[in-house]
Amino acid sequence: MSGALPERLEGRSVVICAGSGGVGKTTCSAAIAMGLAAEGKRVAVITIDPARRLADALGLDELGNEPSLVDPARFAGDGIEIDGELWAMTLDAKRTFDELIESLSPDARTRDEILGNRIYQQLSGAVAGSQEFTAVAKLYELDRSGRFDVLVLDTPPSRNALDFLDAPERLTGFFEGRALKFFLAPTGLAAKAWGRGTGAVFGVMKRITGVDLLEDLSVFFRALGGLIDGFRERAEGVARLLEDDGTTFLVITSPEREPAEEAVFFRRKLREAGMPFGGLIVNRVHTVGDGGPTPEPETVAADLGPELGPELAAKVARAYGEALALAERDEASIARLRRETGERHPVIVPELDGDVHDVAGLVAVHRWLFDDAQ
């Protein structure tokens, strides 16, 4: 038995789609947003996928770092009426981080000192957890704006669920860590760092490259030090949003071994962290027949032999046997997922013909997600 999504999403204003890469997470996120918009809600879907799959599927030329309205007429020929509004965006982690600096800076001078600093420009895209943090920071910003009824976040694929759940704490830890305090201290170790030996090294580098690295470091850490309280408050706000009753996590996986193991791991971490769990979606499931009795490949070959001839009948039976083996593997994987996640009725989306790359494909996925009769 498969469980559909509408009841699970009732009353939710933030839907976070989590799971490993390569399982159709972006497609499911877009289909979920489309389904909610069809119910009359104003919905924004936020993806981190740089490969343009979401833009292509929605028929858009491009997606930027702010939500763009999707023309409802794009769905008219595929049996979906958008009674609400569907908006979509692709997260630019660097731009979002810059916007966060702009909003937290006490004045224009501090903002410009940080954004124009060479050290910041190199570090802003590489700080541990920055992509995960900026994803939920953008989510937080849009939630606070009140512009949308529901936000659907397609999270960064990660081998470690903690990369996402711990992102606010880890980023705050960076700004409160010993390295930053070392450079901010007016005396002691920081002063010694700018002593004769280190100063000579920086002096040589300045003569060779023309870059005053010492000055860049000094300006960077001094300006950033004034933003620590703001970063802490924002991280705390993000953490509260993740734990809010209006937020729910959907874990998306495929039946294959590695994604299924990661789904089990992520579900366990959600439970340990006390995060709201909305359900499990198993995508790209192989099925054979309509759930009734399935004959053995030998029986299929014997039945088709008189009509197709023995050689062709054998090939058909072999292909059928391979499909049957995949279906049995997926059935066993789903049984394990039910057992180890505690999700009795995961939402099952079968393997569809061809890659989902357009509105028709999204509509096909949507029907399996939202139709109780499936």
mmCIF file of C-alpha atoms in Angstrom:
data_model
loop_
_atom_site.group_PDB
_atom_site.id
_atom_site.type_symbol
_atom_site.label_atom_id
_atom_site.label_comp_id
_atom_site.label_asym_id
_atom_site.label_seq_id
_atom_site.Cartn_x
_atom_site.Cartn_y
_atom_site.Cartn_z
ATOM 1 C CA MET A 1 0.000 0.000 0.000
ATOM 2 C CA SER A 2 1.306 3.457 -0.912
ATOM 3 C CA GLY A 3 0.479 6.620 0.980
ATOM 4 C CA ALA A 4 -0.206 9.860 -0.877
ATOM 5 C CA LEU A 5 1.022 13.274 0.269
ATOM 6 C CA PRO A 6 -1.933 15.687 0.676
ATOM 7 C CA GLU A 7 -2.796 14.751 4.268
ATOM 8 C CA ARG A 8 0.877 14.740 5.286
ATOM 9 C CA LEU A 9 1.367 18.267 3.951
ATOM 10 C CA GLU A 10 -1.817 19.726 5.418
ATOM 11 C CA GLY A 11 -1.015 22.871 7.417
ATOM 12 C CA ARG A 12 2.686 22.831 6.497
ATOM 13 C CA SER A 13 4.330 26.041 5.341
ATOM 14 C CA VAL A 14 7.851 24.641 4.808
ATOM 15 C CA VAL A 15 8.546 21.320 3.057
ATOM 16 C CA ILE A 16 12.189 20.199 3.034
ATOM 17 C CA CYS A 17 13.022 17.431 0.562
ATOM 18 C CA ALA A 18 16.149 15.614 1.705
ATOM 19 C CA GLY A 19 18.130 12.631 0.478
ATOM 20 C CA SER A 20 21.113 11.623 -1.590
ATOM 21 C CA GLY A 21 21.839 12.845 -5.106
ATOM 22 C CA GLY A 22 20.640 10.999 -8.192
ATOM 23 C CA VAL A 23 17.271 9.826 -6.834
ATOM 24 C CA GLY A 24 15.056 12.405 -8.556
ATOM 25 C CA LYS A 25 14.891 14.755 -5.578
ATOM 26 C CA THR A 26 14.705 17.923 -7.714
ATOM 27 C CA THR A 27 11.940 16.408 -9.851
ATOM 28 C CA CYS A 28 9.923 15.329 -6.795
ATOM 29 C CA SER A 29 10.388 18.752 -5.182
ATOM 30 C CA ALA A 30 9.064 20.476 -8.303
ATOM 31 C CA ALA A 31 6.140 18.039 -8.599
ATOM 32 C CA ILE A 32 5.240 18.594 -4.923
ATOM 33 C CA ALA A 33 5.304 22.378 -5.400
ATOM 34 C CA MET A 34 3.203 22.052 -8.548
ATOM 35 C CA GLY A 35 0.650 19.901 -6.713
ATOM 36 C CA LEU A 36 0.326 22.385 -3.863
ATOM 37 C CA ALA A 37 -0.032 25.261 -6.325
ATOM 38 C CA ALA A 38 -2.766 23.302 -8.111
ATOM 39 C CA GLU A 39 -4.625 23.198 -4.777
ATOM 40 C CA GLY A 40 -4.728 26.989 -4.730
ATOM 41 C CA LYS A 41 -1.635 27.779 -2.670
ATOM 42 C CA ARG A 42 1.063 30.292 -3.469
ATOM 43 C CA VAL A 43 4.173 28.105 -3.566
ATOM 44 C CA ALA A 44 7.879 28.666 -4.187
ATOM 45 C CA VAL A 45 10.252 25.788 -4.935
ATOM 46 C CA ILE A 46 13.938 26.406 -4.204
ATOM 47 C CA THR A 47 16.535 24.148 -5.772
ATOM 48 C CA ILE A 48 20.320 24.044 -5.591
ATOM 49 C CA ASP A 49 20.598 22.046 -8.820
ATOM 50 C CA PRO A 50 22.916 23.953 -11.210
ATOM 51 C CA ALA A 51 22.160 21.649 -14.159
ATOM 52 C CA ARG A 52 19.033 23.576 -15.277
ATOM 53 C CA ARG A 53 16.811 20.499 -14.905
ATOM 54 C CA LEU A 54 14.161 22.403 -12.956
ATOM 55 C CA ALA A 55 14.164 25.343 -15.370
ATOM 56 C CA ASP A 56 13.892 22.975 -18.331
ATOM 57 C CA ALA A 57 11.100 20.951 -16.733
ATOM 58 C CA LEU A 58 9.113 24.110 -16.019
ATOM 59 C CA GLY A 59 9.758 25.521 -19.467
ATOM 60 C CA LEU A 60 11.758 28.500 -18.195
ATOM 61 C CA ASP A 61 14.812 29.980 -19.899
ATOM 62 C CA GLU A 62 16.632 30.342 -16.614
ATOM 63 C CA LEU A 63 16.161 30.565 -12.857
ATOM 64 C CA GLY A 64 17.886 33.139 -10.679
ATOM 65 C CA ASN A 65 18.469 33.735 -6.986
ATOM 66 C CA GLU A 66 14.968 35.178 -6.538
ATOM 67 C CA PRO A 67 11.714 33.302 -7.240
ATOM 68 C CA SER A 68 10.271 33.606 -10.751
ATOM 69 C CA LEU A 69 6.577 33.093 -11.488
ATOM 70 C CA VAL A 70 5.820 30.089 -13.705
ATOM 71 C CA ASP A 71 3.157 30.758 -16.335
ATOM 72 C CA PRO A 72 0.162 28.519 -15.457
ATOM 73 C CA ALA A 73 -0.583 28.186 -19.177
ATOM 74 C CA ARG A 74 2.422 25.838 -19.398
ATOM 75 C CA PHE A 75 0.374 23.191 -17.585
ATOM 76 C CA ALA A 76 -2.885 23.650 -19.494
ATOM 77 C CA GLY A 77 -2.237 20.861 -22.002
ATOM 78 C CA ASP A 78 -1.231 18.293 -19.400
ATOM 79 C CA GLY A 79 -4.346 18.073 -17.256
ATOM 80 C CA ILE A 80 -3.169 20.328 -14.414
ATOM 81 C CA GLU A 81 -4.899 23.571 -13.481
ATOM 82 C CA ILE A 82 -2.852 25.887 -11.270
ATOM 83 C CA ASP A 83 -5.441 27.592 -9.094
ATOM 84 C CA GLY A 84 -2.724 29.229 -6.981
ATOM 85 C CA GLU A 85 0.749 30.369 -8.030
ATOM 86 C CA LEU A 86 3.934 28.415 -8.680
ATOM 87 C CA TRP A 87 7.259 30.208 -8.266
ATOM 88 C CA ALA A 88 10.722 28.713 -8.738
ATOM 89 C CA MET A 89 14.355 29.664 -8.141
ATOM 90 C CA THR A 90 17.826 28.116 -8.232
ATOM 91 C CA LEU A 91 19.932 28.973 -5.211
ATOM 92 C CA ASP A 92 23.156 30.887 -5.819
ATOM 93 C CA ALA A 93 25.035 30.092 -2.593
ATOM 94 C CA LYS A 94 27.650 32.821 -3.120
ATOM 95 C CA ARG A 95 25.045 35.489 -3.885
ATOM 96 C CA THR A 96 22.906 34.457 -0.903
ATOM 97 C CA PHE A 97 25.929 34.659 1.381
ATOM 98 C CA ASP A 98 26.711 38.133 0.025
ATOM 99 C CA GLU A 99 23.109 39.203 0.664
ATOM 100 C CA LEU A 100 23.383 37.920 4.223
ATOM 101 C CA ILE A 101 26.512 40.031 4.747
ATOM 102 C CA GLU A 102 24.678 43.054 3.321
ATOM 103 C CA SER A 103 21.694 42.589 5.637
ATOM 104 C CA LEU A 104 23.822 42.061 8.756
ATOM 105 C CA SER A 105 26.344 44.852 8.144
ATOM 106 C CA PRO A 106 25.766 47.821 10.471
ATOM 107 C CA ASP A 107 26.629 50.348 7.760
ATOM 108 C CA ALA A 108 27.611 50.669 4.108
ATOM 109 C CA ARG A 109 31.317 51.025 4.918
ATOM 110 C CA THR A 110 31.451 47.692 6.744
ATOM 111 C CA ARG A 111 29.456 46.015 3.972
ATOM 112 C CA ASP A 112 31.782 47.303 1.268
ATOM 113 C CA GLU A 113 34.914 46.422 3.253
ATOM 114 C CA ILE A 114 33.812 42.812 3.541
ATOM 115 C CA LEU A 115 32.344 42.276 0.076
ATOM 116 C CA GLY A 116 35.325 43.926 -1.607
ATOM 117 C CA ASN A 117 37.898 42.064 0.462
ATOM 118 C CA ARG A 118 39.970 39.485 -1.432
ATOM 119 C CA ILE A 119 40.035 37.100 1.546
ATOM 120 C CA TYR A 120 36.240 37.175 1.836
ATOM 121 C CA GLN A 121 35.802 36.644 -1.904
ATOM 122 C CA GLN A 122 37.842 33.454 -1.697
ATOM 123 C CA LEU A 123 36.369 32.143 1.548
ATOM 124 C CA SER A 124 32.689 32.996 1.090
ATOM 125 C CA GLY A 125 32.095 30.152 -1.338
ATOM 126 C CA ALA A 126 34.222 27.669 0.560
ATOM 127 C CA VAL A 127 33.341 28.029 4.253
ATOM 128 C CA ALA A 128 32.396 24.599 5.608
ATOM 129 C CA GLY A 129 28.628 24.241 5.501
ATOM 130 C CA SER A 130 28.083 27.429 3.509
ATOM 131 C CA GLN A 131 25.986 25.791 0.777
ATOM 132 C CA GLU A 132 23.780 24.032 3.309
ATOM 133 C CA PHE A 133 23.574 27.137 5.486
ATOM 134 C CA THR A 134 22.767 29.463 2.612
ATOM 135 C CA ALA A 135 20.017 27.085 1.457
ATOM 136 C CA VAL A 136 18.190 27.318 4.782
ATOM 137 C CA ALA A 137 19.141 31.001 5.158
ATOM 138 C CA LYS A 138 17.300 31.698 1.887
ATOM 139 C CA LEU A 139 14.436 29.563 3.131
ATOM 140 C CA TYR A 140 14.364 31.609 6.346
ATOM 141 C CA GLU A 141 14.392 34.894 4.410
ATOM 142 C CA LEU A 142 11.487 33.842 2.178
ATOM 143 C CA ASP A 143 9.542 32.478 5.147
ATOM 144 C CA ARG A 144 9.948 35.756 7.023
ATOM 145 C CA SER A 145 8.817 37.728 3.956
ATOM 146 C CA GLY A 146 5.296 36.251 4.151
ATOM 147 C CA ARG A 147 5.076 36.190 0.352
ATOM 148 C CA PHE A 148 4.265 32.479 0.074
ATOM 149 C CA ASP A 149 1.884 29.973 1.615
ATOM 150 C CA VAL A 150 4.344 27.107 1.202
ATOM 151 C CA LEU A 151 8.078 26.870 0.530
ATOM 152 C CA VAL A 152 9.527 23.658 -0.913
ATOM 153 C CA LEU A 153 13.300 23.264 -0.535
ATOM 154 C CA ASP A 154 15.299 20.826 -2.651
ATOM 155 C CA THR A 155 18.287 20.346 -0.351
ATOM 156 C CA PRO A 156 21.918 19.929 -1.410
ATOM 157 C CA PRO A 157 22.764 16.244 -1.940
ATOM 158 C CA SER A 158 25.068 15.102 0.807
ATOM 159 C CA ARG A 159 26.804 11.926 1.923
ATOM 160 C CA ASN A 160 26.263 13.060 5.486
ATOM 161 C CA ALA A 161 22.869 14.135 6.775
ATOM 162 C CA LEU A 162 24.576 16.175 9.463
ATOM 163 C CA ASP A 163 25.978 18.514 6.787
ATOM 164 C CA PHE A 164 22.469 19.914 6.442
ATOM 165 C CA LEU A 165 21.036 19.535 9.933
ATOM 166 C CA ASP A 166 24.153 20.945 11.611
ATOM 167 C CA ALA A 167 24.887 23.688 9.065
ATOM 168 C CA PRO A 168 23.685 26.637 11.229
ATOM 169 C CA GLU A 169 25.684 25.456 14.252
ATOM 170 C CA ARG A 170 28.821 24.691 12.227
ATOM 171 C CA LEU A 171 28.818 28.052 10.460
ATOM 172 C CA THR A 172 28.326 29.899 13.736
ATOM 173 C CA GLY A 173 31.179 27.824 15.147
ATOM 174 C CA PHE A 174 33.439 29.106 12.384
ATOM 175 C CA PHE A 175 32.756 32.726 13.253
ATOM 176 C CA GLU A 176 33.123 32.082 16.968
ATOM 177 C CA GLY A 177 36.117 29.778 16.651
ATOM 178 C CA ARG A 178 39.645 30.196 17.883
ATOM 179 C CA ALA A 179 40.977 31.265 14.481
ATOM 180 C CA LEU A 180 38.748 34.324 14.335
ATOM 181 C CA LYS A 181 39.375 35.221 17.982
ATOM 182 C CA PHE A 182 43.104 34.870 17.332
ATOM 183 C CA PHE A 183 43.033 37.494 14.600
ATOM 184 C CA LEU A 184 40.646 39.795 16.449
ATOM 185 C CA ALA A 185 42.703 39.907 19.646
ATOM 186 C CA PRO A 186 44.546 43.249 19.941
ATOM 187 C CA THR A 187 47.376 41.721 21.983
ATOM 188 C CA GLY A 188 48.944 38.386 22.785
ATOM 189 C CA LEU A 189 49.194 35.734 20.053
ATOM 190 C CA ALA A 190 47.652 37.926 17.370
ATOM 191 C CA ALA A 191 50.179 40.650 18.030
ATOM 192 C CA LYS A 192 52.995 38.113 17.859
ATOM 193 C CA ALA A 193 51.647 36.881 14.529
ATOM 194 C CA TRP A 194 52.312 40.316 13.116
ATOM 195 C CA GLY A 195 55.826 40.237 14.536
ATOM 196 C CA ARG A 196 59.087 40.698 12.735
ATOM 197 C CA GLY A 197 59.288 37.243 11.083
ATOM 198 C CA THR A 198 55.726 37.084 9.815
ATOM 199 C CA GLY A 199 55.813 40.721 8.762
ATOM 200 C CA ALA A 200 58.909 40.049 6.654
ATOM 201 C CA VAL A 201 57.186 37.189 4.847
ATOM 202 C CA PHE A 202 54.115 39.322 4.093
ATOM 203 C CA GLY A 203 56.414 42.152 2.983
ATOM 204 C CA VAL A 204 58.153 39.912 0.429
ATOM 205 C CA MET A 205 54.777 38.682 -0.845
ATOM 206 C CA LYS A 206 53.591 42.263 -1.255
ATOM 207 C CA ARG A 207 56.674 43.212 -3.294
ATOM 208 C CA ILE A 208 56.327 40.137 -5.542
ATOM 209 C CA THR A 209 52.547 40.102 -6.053
ATOM 210 C CA GLY A 210 51.537 43.656 -5.277
ATOM 211 C CA VAL A 211 48.958 42.251 -2.825
ATOM 212 C CA ASP A 212 49.057 43.433 0.770
ATOM 213 C CA LEU A 213 47.843 40.158 2.269
ATOM 214 C CA LEU A 214 48.445 41.356 5.816
ATOM 215 C CA GLU A 215 46.154 44.347 5.298
ATOM 216 C CA ASP A 216 43.516 42.165 3.612
ATOM 217 C CA LEU A 217 43.524 39.747 6.542
ATOM 218 C CA SER A 218 43.385 42.533 9.068
ATOM 219 C CA VAL A 219 40.448 44.289 7.368
ATOM 220 C CA PHE A 220 38.597 41.013 6.793
ATOM 221 C CA PHE A 221 38.674 39.782 10.376
ATOM 222 C CA ARG A 222 38.135 43.216 11.898
ATOM 223 C CA ALA A 223 35.028 43.876 9.779
ATOM 224 C CA LEU A 224 33.686 40.351 10.166
ATOM 225 C CA GLY A 225 34.048 40.533 13.928
ATOM 226 C CA GLY A 226 31.261 43.092 14.069
ATOM 227 C CA LEU A 227 28.837 40.665 12.415
ATOM 228 C CA ILE A 228 29.246 37.750 14.826
ATOM 229 C CA ASP A 229 26.137 38.573 16.873
ATOM 230 C CA GLY A 230 24.081 38.922 13.705
ATOM 231 C CA PHE A 231 25.304 35.573 12.377
ATOM 232 C CA ARG A 232 24.487 33.931 15.693
ATOM 233 C CA GLU A 233 20.953 35.355 15.711
ATOM 234 C CA ARG A 234 20.354 34.312 12.099
ATOM 235 C CA ALA A 235 21.653 30.794 12.744
ATOM 236 C CA GLU A 236 19.370 30.510 15.771
ATOM 237 C CA GLY A 237 16.433 31.680 13.637
ATOM 238 C CA VAL A 238 17.262 29.091 10.978
ATOM 239 C CA ALA A 239 17.477 26.356 13.627
ATOM 240 C CA ARG A 240 14.060 27.341 15.007
ATOM 241 C CA LEU A 241 12.572 27.228 11.509
ATOM 242 C CA LEU A 242 13.850 23.667 10.980
ATOM 243 C CA GLU A 243 12.198 22.558 14.232
ATOM 244 C CA ASP A 244 8.937 24.494 13.768
ATOM 245 C CA ASP A 245 5.593 22.669 13.687
ATOM 246 C CA GLY A 246 4.911 24.227 10.282
ATOM 247 C CA THR A 247 8.019 22.551 8.848
ATOM 248 C CA THR A 248 8.218 18.963 7.660
ATOM 249 C CA PHE A 249 10.993 16.840 6.186
ATOM 250 C CA LEU A 250 10.302 14.443 3.319
ATOM 251 C CA VAL A 251 13.035 11.857 2.774
ATOM 252 C CA ILE A 252 13.355 10.970 -0.916
ATOM 253 C CA THR A 253 15.216 7.871 -2.040
ATOM 254 C CA SER A 254 15.341 5.176 -4.681
ATOM 255 C CA PRO A 255 15.262 1.437 -3.931
ATOM 256 C CA GLU A 256 18.962 1.044 -4.755
ATOM 257 C CA ARG A 257 21.199 0.010 -1.885
ATOM 258 C CA GLU A 258 23.266 3.148 -1.224
ATOM 259 C CA PRO A 259 20.420 5.718 -1.454
ATOM 260 C CA ALA A 260 18.223 3.449 0.690
ATOM 261 C CA GLU A 261 20.949 3.180 3.344
ATOM 262 C CA GLU A 262 21.337 6.958 3.365
ATOM 263 C CA ALA A 263 17.565 7.374 3.709
ATOM 264 C CA VAL A 264 17.594 5.101 6.767
ATOM 265 C CA PHE A 265 20.517 7.062 8.204
ATOM 266 C CA PHE A 266 18.855 10.433 7.571
ATOM 267 C CA ARG A 267 15.578 9.260 9.126
ATOM 268 C CA ARG A 268 17.472 8.182 12.226
ATOM 269 C CA LYS A 269 19.209 11.560 12.469
ATOM 270 C CA LEU A 270 15.896 13.391 12.107
ATOM 271 C CA ARG A 271 14.507 11.319 14.963
ATOM 272 C CA GLU A 272 17.550 11.978 17.160
ATOM 273 C CA ALA A 273 17.414 15.712 16.419
ATOM 274 C CA GLY A 274 13.673 15.897 17.091
ATOM 275 C CA MET A 275 12.997 17.198 13.579
ATOM 276 C CA PRO A 276 9.482 16.835 12.074
ATOM 277 C CA PHE A 277 9.267 13.873 9.658
ATOM 278 C CA GLY A 278 6.535 13.986 7.022
ATOM 279 C CA GLY A 279 7.137 10.764 5.183
ATOM 280 C CA LEU A 280 9.249 8.695 2.818
ATOM 281 C CA ILE A 281 9.091 8.882 -0.980
ATOM 282 C CA VAL A 282 10.599 5.947 -2.877
ATOM 283 C CA ASN A 283 11.184 7.024 -6.469
ATOM 284 C CA ARG A 284 12.041 5.011 -9.604
ATOM 285 C CA VAL A 285 10.587 1.744 -8.358
ATOM 286 C CA HIS A 286 10.518 -1.155 -10.842
ATOM 287 C CA THR A 287 7.182 -2.945 -11.031
ATOM 288 C CA VAL A 288 5.830 -5.849 -13.080
ATOM 289 C CA GLY A 289 2.134 -6.230 -13.832
ATOM 290 C CA ASP A 290 -0.668 -4.854 -11.691
ATOM 291 C CA GLY A 291 0.223 -6.545 -8.428
ATOM 292 C CA GLY A 292 -1.459 -9.858 -9.300
ATOM 293 C CA PRO A 293 0.228 -13.256 -9.791
ATOM 294 C CA THR A 294 3.367 -13.116 -11.973
ATOM 295 C CA PRO A 295 4.225 -16.134 -14.109
ATOM 296 C CA GLU A 296 7.750 -17.548 -14.288
ATOM 297 C CA PRO A 297 9.886 -16.664 -17.331
ATOM 298 C CA GLU A 298 9.740 -20.278 -18.523
ATOM 299 C CA THR A 299 5.945 -20.137 -18.555
ATOM 300 C CA VAL A 300 6.059 -16.887 -20.546
ATOM 301 C CA ALA A 301 8.406 -18.468 -23.123
ATOM 302 C CA ALA A 302 6.138 -21.502 -23.480
ATOM 303 C CA ASP A 303 2.990 -19.391 -23.832
ATOM 304 C CA LEU A 304 4.541 -17.057 -26.443
ATOM 305 C CA GLY A 305 6.359 -19.765 -28.393
ATOM 306 C CA PRO A 306 3.538 -20.726 -30.777
ATOM 307 C CA GLU A 307 2.918 -17.090 -31.745
ATOM 308 C CA LEU A 308 6.450 -15.614 -31.765
ATOM 309 C CA GLY A 309 8.588 -18.633 -32.417
ATOM 310 C CA PRO A 310 10.989 -20.181 -29.895
ATOM 311 C CA GLU A 311 13.911 -17.783 -30.410
ATOM 312 C CA LEU A 312 11.952 -14.526 -30.091
ATOM 313 C CA ALA A 313 9.824 -15.934 -27.261
ATOM 314 C CA ALA A 314 13.020 -16.798 -25.365
ATOM 315 C CA LYS A 315 14.312 -13.227 -25.743
ATOM 316 C CA VAL A 316 11.021 -11.785 -24.487
ATOM 317 C CA ALA A 317 11.032 -14.187 -21.543
ATOM 318 C CA ARG A 318 14.630 -13.257 -20.706
ATOM 319 C CA ALA A 319 13.784 -9.516 -20.689
ATOM 320 C CA TYR A 320 10.725 -10.264 -18.587
ATOM 321 C CA GLY A 321 12.877 -12.264 -16.155
ATOM 322 C CA GLU A 322 15.303 -9.372 -15.767
ATOM 323 C CA ALA A 323 12.415 -6.953 -15.096
ATOM 324 C CA LEU A 324 10.974 -9.412 -12.581
ATOM 325 C CA ALA A 325 14.316 -9.630 -10.760
ATOM 326 C CA LEU A 326 14.512 -5.813 -10.520
ATOM 327 C CA ALA A 327 10.949 -5.655 -9.205
ATOM 328 C CA GLU A 328 11.708 -8.293 -6.558
ATOM 329 C CA ARG A 329 14.865 -6.405 -5.535
ATOM 330 C CA ASP A 330 12.946 -3.162 -5.194
ATOM 331 C CA GLU A 331 10.150 -4.860 -3.240
ATOM 332 C CA ALA A 332 12.702 -6.218 -0.758
ATOM 333 C CA SER A 333 14.345 -2.778 -0.466
ATOM 334 C CA ILE A 334 10.989 -1.099 0.242
ATOM 335 C CA ALA A 335 10.213 -3.710 2.898
ATOM 336 C CA ARG A 336 13.528 -2.888 4.573
ATOM 337 C CA LEU A 337 12.853 0.858 4.344
ATOM 338 C CA ARG A 338 9.452 0.361 5.974
ATOM 339 C CA ARG A 339 11.012 -1.671 8.756
ATOM 340 C CA GLU A 340 13.993 0.567 9.508
ATOM 341 C CA THR A 341 12.390 4.007 9.071
ATOM 342 C CA GLY A 342 9.083 3.168 10.729
ATOM 343 C CA GLU A 343 7.247 4.503 7.665
ATOM 344 C CA ARG A 344 4.440 1.990 7.111
ATOM 345 C CA HIS A 345 3.069 3.572 3.944
ATOM 346 C CA PRO A 346 5.832 5.223 1.899
ATOM 347 C CA VAL A 347 4.812 7.068 -1.247
ATOM 348 C CA ILE A 348 5.822 4.905 -4.207
ATOM 349 C CA VAL A 349 6.678 6.457 -7.579
ATOM 350 C CA PRO A 350 7.390 3.867 -10.290
ATOM 351 C CA GLU A 351 10.168 4.010 -12.844
ATOM 352 C CA LEU A 352 8.712 6.096 -15.667
ATOM 353 C CA ASP A 353 9.444 5.746 -19.373
ATOM 354 C CA GLY A 354 12.260 8.130 -20.225
ATOM 355 C CA ASP A 355 13.856 10.938 -18.236
ATOM 356 C CA VAL A 356 11.625 13.572 -16.648
ATOM 357 C CA HIS A 357 12.616 16.727 -18.504
ATOM 358 C CA ASP A 358 9.373 18.598 -19.140
ATOM 359 C CA VAL A 359 5.980 19.526 -17.696
ATOM 360 C CA ALA A 360 4.410 16.246 -18.868
ATOM 361 C CA GLY A 361 7.011 14.328 -16.870
ATOM 362 C CA LEU A 362 6.369 16.441 -13.763
ATOM 363 C CA VAL A 363 2.642 15.822 -14.115
ATOM 364 C CA ALA A 364 3.267 12.055 -14.299
ATOM 365 C CA VAL A 365 5.297 12.158 -11.069
ATOM 366 C CA HIS A 366 2.694 14.447 -9.447
ATOM 367 C CA ARG A 367 -0.087 11.909 -10.028
ATOM 368 C CA TRP A 368 1.765 9.261 -8.048
ATOM 369 C CA LEU A 369 2.539 11.701 -5.242
ATOM 370 C CA PHE A 370 -0.936 13.185 -4.841
ATOM 371 C CA ASP A 371 -3.417 10.548 -6.024
ATOM 372 C CA ASP A 372 -4.751 8.400 -3.165
ATOM 373 C CA ALA A 373 -6.032 5.864 -5.675
ATOM 374 C CA GLN A 374 -2.578 4.886 -6.918
#
